[in-house]
Coordinates of N, CA and C in Angstrom, one line a residue:
X268 N 0.8 -1.2 0.0 CA 0.0 0.0 0.0 C 0.9 1.2 0.0
X269 N 1.9 1.2 0.8 CA 2.8 2.4 0.9 C 3.5 2.7 -0.4
X270 N 3.8 1.6 -1.2 CA 4.5 1.8 -2.4 C 3.6 2.5 -3.5
X271 N 2.3 2.4 -3.3 CA 1.3 3.0 -4.3 C 1.0 4.4 -4.0
X272 N 1.2 4.8 -2.7 CA 0.9 6.2 -2.4 C 2.1 7.1 -2.8
X273 N 1.8 8.1 -3.5 CA 2.8 9.1 -4.0 C 3.2 9.9 -2.8
X274 N 4.5 10.0 -2.6 CA 5.1 10.7 -1.5 C 4.8 12.2 -1.7
X275 N 4.8 12.7 -2.9 CA 4.6 14.1 -3.1 C 3.2 14.5 -2.8
X276 N 2.3 13.5 -2.7 CA 0.9 13.9 -2.4 C 0.7 14.4 -0.9
X277 N 1.7 14.2 -0.1 CA 1.6 14.7 1.3 C 1.6 16.3 1.2
X278 N 2.2 16.9 0.2 CA 2.4 18.3 0.1 C 1.1 19.0 -0.4
X279 N 0.2 18.3 -0.9 CA -1.1 18.9 -1.4 C -1.9 19.5 -0.3
X280 N -2.6 20.6 -0.6 CA -3.5 21.2 0.3 C -4.9 20.8 0.0
X281 N -5.7 20.6 1.0 CA -7.1 20.2 0.8 C -7.3 18.7 0.7
X282 N -8.5 18.3 0.4 CA -8.8 16.9 0.4 C -8.8 16.4 -1.1
X283 N -7.9 15.6 -1.4 CA -7.9 15.1 -2.8 C -7.5 13.6 -2.6
X284 N -7.9 12.8 -3.5 CA -7.5 11.3 -3.4 C -6.0 11.2 -3.6
X285 N -5.4 10.3 -2.7 CA -4.0 10.1 -2.8 C -3.6 9.1 -3.9
X286 N -4.5 8.2 -4.2 CA -4.2 7.2 -5.2 C -4.8 7.5 -6.6
X287 N -4.3 6.9 -7.6 CA -4.9 7.0 -8.9 C -5.0 8.4 -9.5
X288 N -3.9 9.1 -9.4 CA -3.8 10.4 -10.1 C -3.4 10.2 -11.5
X289 N -3.3 11.2 -12.3 CA -3.0 11.1 -13.7 C -1.6 10.7 -14.0
X290 N -0.6 11.1 -13.1 CA 0.8 10.8 -13.4 C 1.0 9.4 -12.8
X291 N 2.3 8.9 -12.8 CA 2.6 7.6 -12.4 C 2.3 7.4 -10.9
X292 N 2.0 6.2 -10.5 CA 1.5 5.9 -9.2 C 2.7 5.7 -8.2
X293 N 3.8 5.2 -8.7 CA 4.9 4.8 -7.8 C 6.0 5.8 -8.1
X294 N 6.5 6.4 -7.0 CA 7.6 7.4 -7.2 C 8.6 7.1 -6.1
X295 N 9.9 7.4 -6.4 CA 10.9 7.2 -5.4 C 10.7 8.2 -4.2
X296 N 11.3 7.8 -3.1 CA 11.1 8.6 -1.9 C 11.8 10.0 -2.0
X297 N 12.9 10.1 -2.7 CA 13.6 11.3 -2.6 C 13.2 12.3 -3.7
X298 N 12.1 12.0 -4.5 CA 11.7 12.9 -5.6 C 10.6 13.8 -5.1
X299 N 10.8 15.1 -5.4 CA 9.8 16.1 -5.0 C 9.4 16.8 -6.3
X300 N 8.1 17.0 -6.5 CA 7.6 17.8 -7.6 C 8.1 19.2 -7.6
X301 N 8.5 19.7 -8.7 CA 9.1 21.1 -8.8 C 7.9 22.1 -8.9
X302 N 6.8 21.7 -9.5 CA 5.7 22.6 -9.7 C 4.9 22.9 -8.4
X303 N 5.1 22.0 -7.4 CA 4.3 22.2 -6.2 C 5.3 22.8 -5.1
X304 N 4.8 23.6 -4.2 CA 5.7 24.1 -3.2 C 5.5 23.3 -1.9
X305 N 6.5 22.5 -1.6 CA 6.5 21.7 -0.4 C 7.6 22.2 0.5
X306 N 7.2 22.5 1.7 CA 8.2 23.1 2.6 C 9.3 22.1 3.1
X307 N 9.1 20.9 2.9 CA 10.1 19.9 3.3 C 10.3 18.8 2.3
X308 N 11.4 18.2 2.3 CA 11.7 17.1 1.4 C 11.6 15.8 2.1
X309 N 10.8 14.9 1.7 CA 10.5 13.7 2.4 C 11.6 12.6 1.9
X310 N 12.7 12.6 2.5 CA 13.7 11.7 2.2 C 14.6 11.6 3.4
X311 N 15.4 10.5 3.4 CA 16.3 10.3 4.5 C 17.6 9.7 3.9
X312 N 18.7 10.0 4.5 CA 20.0 9.5 4.0 C 20.2 8.2 4.8
X313 N 20.0 7.1 4.1 CA 20.1 5.8 4.8 C 21.4 5.1 4.2
X314 N 22.2 4.6 5.2 CA 23.4 3.8 4.8 C 23.2 2.4 5.2
X315 N 22.7 1.5 4.3 CA 22.6 0.1 4.6 C 23.9 -0.6 4.6
X316 N 24.7 -0.2 3.7 CA 26.0 -0.9 3.5 C 27.1 0.1 3.4
X317 N 28.3 -0.2 3.7 CA 29.4 0.7 3.5 C 29.6 1.1 2.0
X318 N 29.9 2.3 1.8 CA 29.9 2.8 0.4 C 31.0 2.1 -0.4
X319 N 32.1 1.6 0.2 CA 33.1 1.0 -0.6 C 32.7 -0.4 -1.0
X320 N 31.7 -1.0 -0.4 CA 31.2 -2.3 -0.8 C 30.0 -2.3 -1.8
X321 N 29.3 -1.1 -1.8 CA 28.1 -1.0 -2.6 C 28.4 -1.2 -4.1
X322 N 27.8 -2.1 -4.7 CA 27.9 -2.2 -6.1 C 29.2 -2.8 -6.6
X323 N 29.9 -3.5 -5.7 CA 31.2 -4.1 -6.0 C 31.1 -5.3 -6.8
X324 N 29.9 -6.0 -6.8 CA 29.7 -7.2 -7.5 C 30.4 -8.4 -6.9
X325 N 30.9 -8.3 -5.7 CA 31.6 -9.4 -5.0 C 30.5 -10.3 -4.4
X326 N 30.9 -11.5 -4.3 CA 30.0 -12.5 -3.6 C 30.5 -12.7 -2.2
X327 N 31.3 -11.9 -1.7 CA 31.8 -12.1 -0.3 C 30.7 -12.0 0.7
X328 N 29.8 -11.0 0.6 CA 28.7 -10.9 1.5 C 27.8 -12.1 1.5
X329 N 27.5 -12.6 0.3 CA 26.7 -13.8 0.2 C 27.3 -15.0 0.8
X330 N 28.6 -15.2 0.6 CA 29.4 -16.3 1.2 C 29.4 -16.1 2.7
X331 N 29.6 -14.9 3.2 CA 29.6 -14.7 4.6 C 28.2 -15.0 5.2
X332 N 27.2 -14.6 4.6 CA 25.8 -15.0 5.1 C 25.6 -16.5 5.1
X333 N 26.1 -17.1 4.0 CA 25.9 -18.6 4.0 C 26.8 -19.2 5.1
X334 N 28.0 -18.7 5.3 CA 28.8 -19.3 6.4 C 28.2 -19.1 7.8
X335 N 27.5 -17.9 8.0 CA 26.8 -17.7 9.2 C 25.7 -18.7 9.4
X336 N 24.9 -19.0 8.4 CA 23.8 -20.0 8.5 C 24.4 -21.4 8.7
X337 N 25.4 -21.8 8.0 CA 26.0 -23.1 8.2 C 26.5 -23.2 9.7
X338 N 27.2 -22.2 10.2 CA 27.7 -22.3 11.5 C 26.5 -22.4 12.5
X339 N 25.4 -21.6 12.3 CA 24.3 -21.7 13.2 C 23.7 -23.1 13.2
X340 N 23.6 -23.7 12.0 CA 23.1 -25.1 12.0 C 24.1 -26.1 12.6
X341 N 25.4 -25.8 12.4 CA 26.4 -26.7 13.1 C 26.3 -26.6 14.6
X342 N 26.0 -25.4 15.1 CA 25.8 -25.2 16.6 C 24.6 -25.9 17.1
X343 N 23.5 -26.0 16.2 CA 22.3 -26.7 16.6 C 22.7 -28.2 16.7
X344 N 23.5 -28.7 15.8 CA 23.9 -30.1 15.8 C 24.9 -30.4 16.9
X345 N 25.7 -29.4 17.3 CA 26.7 -29.7 18.3 C 26.1 -29.8 19.7
X346 N 24.9 -29.2 19.9 CA 24.3 -29.3 21.3 C 24.0 -30.7 21.7
X347 N 23.2 -31.5 20.8 CA 23.0 -32.9 21.3 C 24.2 -33.7 21.3
X348 N 25.2 -33.5 20.4 CA 26.4 -34.2 20.4 C 27.2 -34.0 21.7
X349 N 27.2 -32.7 22.1 CA 27.9 -32.4 23.4 C 27.2 -33.1 24.6
X350 N 25.9 -33.2 24.5 CA 25.2 -33.9 25.6 C 25.5 -35.4 25.6
X351 N 25.5 -36.0 24.4 CA 25.6 -37.5 24.3 C 27.0 -37.9 24.3
X352 N 27.9 -37.2 23.7 CA 29.3 -37.6 23.6 C 30.3 -36.5 24.0
X353 N 30.3 -36.2 25.3 CA 31.3 -35.1 25.7 C 32.7 -35.6 25.6
X354 N 33.5 -34.7 25.1 CA 35.0 -35.1 25.0 C 35.7 -33.9 24.5
X355 N 37.0 -34.0 24.4 CA 37.9 -32.9 23.9 C 37.6 -32.4 22.5
X356 N 37.3 -33.3 21.6 CA 37.0 -32.8 20.2 C 35.8 -32.0 20.2
X357 N 34.7 -32.4 20.9 CA 33.5 -31.6 21.0 C 33.7 -30.3 21.7
X358 N 34.5 -30.3 22.8 CA 34.8 -29.1 23.6 C 35.5 -28.1 22.7
X359 N 36.5 -28.5 22.0 CA 37.3 -27.5 21.2 C 36.4 -27.1 20.0
X360 N 35.6 -28.0 19.4 CA 34.7 -27.5 18.4 C 33.7 -26.5 18.9
X361 N 33.2 -26.7 20.0 CA 32.3 -25.7 20.6 C 33.0 -24.4 20.9
X362 N 34.2 -24.5 21.4 CA 35.0 -23.3 21.7 C 35.1 -22.5 20.4
X363 N 35.5 -23.1 19.3 CA 35.7 -22.4 18.0 C 34.4 -21.9 17.5
X364 N 33.4 -22.7 17.5 CA 32.1 -22.3 16.9 C 31.4 -21.2 17.7
X365 N 31.5 -21.3 19.0 CA 30.9 -20.2 19.8 C 31.6 -18.9 19.7
X366 N 32.9 -19.0 19.6 CA 33.7 -17.8 19.4 C 33.5 -17.1 18.1
X367 N 33.4 -17.9 17.0 CA 33.2 -17.3 15.7 C 31.8 -16.8 15.6
X368 N 30.8 -17.5 16.2 CA 29.4 -17.1 16.1 C 29.3 -15.7 16.9
X369 N 29.9 -15.6 18.0 CA 29.8 -14.4 18.8 C 30.6 -13.3 18.1
X370 N 31.7 -13.6 17.5 CA 32.5 -12.6 16.7 C 31.6 -12.0 15.6
X371 N 31.0 -12.9 14.8 CA 30.2 -12.4 13.7 C 29.0 -11.6 14.2
X372 N 28.4 -12.0 15.2 CA 27.2 -11.3 15.7 C 27.6 -9.9 16.3
X373 N 28.6 -9.9 17.0 CA 29.1 -8.5 17.5 C 29.6 -7.7 16.4
X374 N 30.2 -8.3 15.4 CA 30.6 -7.6 14.2 C 29.5 -6.9 13.5
X375 N 28.4 -7.5 13.4 CA 27.2 -6.9 12.8 C 26.7 -5.7 13.7
X376 N 26.8 -5.9 15.0 CA 26.4 -4.7 15.8 C 27.3 -3.6 15.6
X377 N 28.6 -3.8 15.5 CA 29.6 -2.8 15.2 C 29.3 -2.1 13.9
X378 N 29.0 -2.9 12.9 CA 28.7 -2.4 11.5 C 27.4 -1.5 11.5
X379 N 26.4 -1.9 12.3 CA 25.2 -1.2 12.3 C 25.2 0.1 13.2
X380 N 25.9 0.1 14.3 CA 25.7 1.1 15.2 C 27.0 2.0 15.5
X381 N 28.1 1.7 15.0 CA 29.3 2.5 15.2 C 29.6 3.3 13.9
X382 N 29.7 4.6 14.0 CA 29.9 5.4 12.9 C 31.2 6.2 13.1
X383 N 31.8 6.6 12.0 CA 33.1 7.3 12.0 C 34.3 6.4 11.8
X384 N 35.2 6.7 11.0 CA 36.3 5.8 10.7 C 37.1 5.4 11.9
X385 N 37.5 6.4 12.7 CA 38.3 6.0 13.9 C 37.6 5.1 14.8
X386 N 36.3 5.5 15.1 CA 35.5 4.7 16.0 C 35.3 3.2 15.5
X387 N 35.1 3.1 14.2 CA 34.9 1.8 13.6 C 36.2 1.0 13.7
X388 N 37.4 1.6 13.5 CA 38.7 0.9 13.6 C 38.9 0.5 15.1
X389 N 38.6 1.3 16.0 CA 38.7 1.0 17.4 C 37.8 -0.1 17.9
X390 N 36.5 0.0 17.4 CA 35.6 -1.0 17.7 C 35.9 -2.4 17.2
X391 N 36.4 -2.4 15.9 CA 36.9 -3.7 15.3 C 38.1 -4.2 16.0
X392 N 39.0 -3.4 16.4 CA 40.2 -3.8 17.2 C 39.8 -4.4 18.5
X393 N 38.8 -3.7 19.2 CA 38.3 -4.3 20.4 C 37.6 -5.6 20.3
X394 N 36.9 -5.7 19.2 CA 36.2 -6.9 18.9 C 37.1 -8.1 18.6
X395 N 38.2 -7.8 17.8 CA 39.2 -8.9 17.6 C 39.9 -9.3 18.9
X396 N 40.2 -8.3 19.7 CA 40.8 -8.6 21.0 C 39.9 -9.4 21.9
X397 N 38.6 -9.1 21.9 CA 37.6 -9.8 22.7 C 37.5 -11.2 22.2
X398 N 37.4 -11.4 20.9 CA 37.2 -12.7 20.3 C 38.5 -13.6 20.6
X399 N 39.6 -13.0 20.5 CA 40.9 -13.7 20.8 C 41.0 -14.2 22.2
X400 N 40.6 -13.3 23.1 CA 40.7 -13.6 24.6 C 39.6 -14.7 24.9
X401 N 38.4 -14.6 24.2 CA 37.4 -15.6 24.5 C 37.8 -16.9 24.0
X402 N 38.4 -17.0 22.8 CA 38.8 -18.3 22.3 C 39.9 -18.9 23.2
X403 N 40.9 -18.0 23.5 CA 42.0 -18.5 24.4 C 41.5 -18.9 25.7
X404 N 40.5 -18.2 26.3 CA 40.0 -18.6 27.6 C 39.2 -19.9 27.5
X405 N 38.4 -20.1 26.5 CA 37.7 -21.4 26.3 C 38.7 -22.6 26.1
X406 N 39.7 -22.3 25.3 CA 40.7 -23.4 25.1 C 41.5 -23.7 26.4
X407 N 41.8 -22.7 27.2 CA 42.5 -22.9 28.5 C 41.5 -23.7 29.4
X408 N 40.2 -23.3 29.4 CA 39.3 -24.0 30.2 C 39.1 -25.5 29.8
X409 N 39.2 -25.7 28.5 CA 39.1 -27.1 28.0 C 40.3 -27.9 28.4
X410 N 41.5 -27.3 28.3 CA 42.7 -28.0 28.6 C 43.0 -28.2 30.1
X411 N 42.8 -27.2 30.9 CA 43.2 -27.2 32.3 C 42.0 -27.5 33.2
X412 N 40.8 -27.6 32.8 CA 39.7 -27.9 33.6 C 38.8 -29.0 33.0
X413 N 37.6 -29.1 33.3 CA 36.7 -30.2 32.9 C 36.3 -30.1 31.5
X414 N 36.3 -28.9 30.9 CA 35.8 -28.7 29.5 C 34.4 -28.2 29.5
X415 N 34.0 -27.7 28.3 CA 32.7 -27.0 28.2 C 31.6 -28.0 28.4
X416 N 31.6 -29.1 27.8 CA 30.5 -30.1 27.9 C 30.3 -30.5 29.3
X417 N 31.3 -30.9 30.0 CA 31.2 -31.4 31.4 C 30.8 -30.3 32.3
X418 N 31.3 -29.1 32.0 CA 30.9 -27.9 32.9 C 29.4 -27.6 32.8
X419 N 28.9 -27.7 31.6 CA 27.4 -27.5 31.4 C 26.7 -28.6 32.1
X420 N 27.1 -29.8 32.0 CA 26.5 -31.0 32.7 C 26.5 -30.8 34.2
X421 N 27.7 -30.3 34.7 CA 27.7 -30.0 36.2 C 26.8 -28.9 36.6
X422 N 26.6 -27.9 35.8 CA 25.7 -26.9 36.1 C 24.2 -27.4 36.1
X423 N 23.9 -28.3 35.2 CA 22.6 -28.8 35.2 C 22.3 -29.8 36.3
X424 N 23.4 -30.5 36.8 CA 23.1 -31.5 37.8 C 22.9 -30.9 39.2
X425 N 23.2 -29.7 39.4 CA 23.0 -29.1 40.7 C 21.7 -28.3 40.8

């Protein structure tokens, strides 16, 4: 419905039908009729993707999205495996998968909410540091303590 309503019809005075005028029905958001006097322009500057990636024709974003989905499905499969067959291989697989999953998720938050070149660089550096410390901590816990699988089982048993 919103796609059919002409944005420039908001500027008209009086009661006139918004749909089915003589000109085209669908207009871009940033277009304003020059023959009508509208005190404001109905548009917004929206940055959905970084400008250096827009229109690059690369499949990197598609492959990254596919990798995220594969990792999410793998994590769903690792949960019952960790319950039924706890061991070092599953512990380290969980450590790697959880770290990468968290890194990618927090990376999307940085992409969406951090603006400015310096702030983005600092946020990404902090994210890499956090992910490195997380993976190192989980590996240390797996090697020197009971491991992720048995730790969760101990938490559930009490």
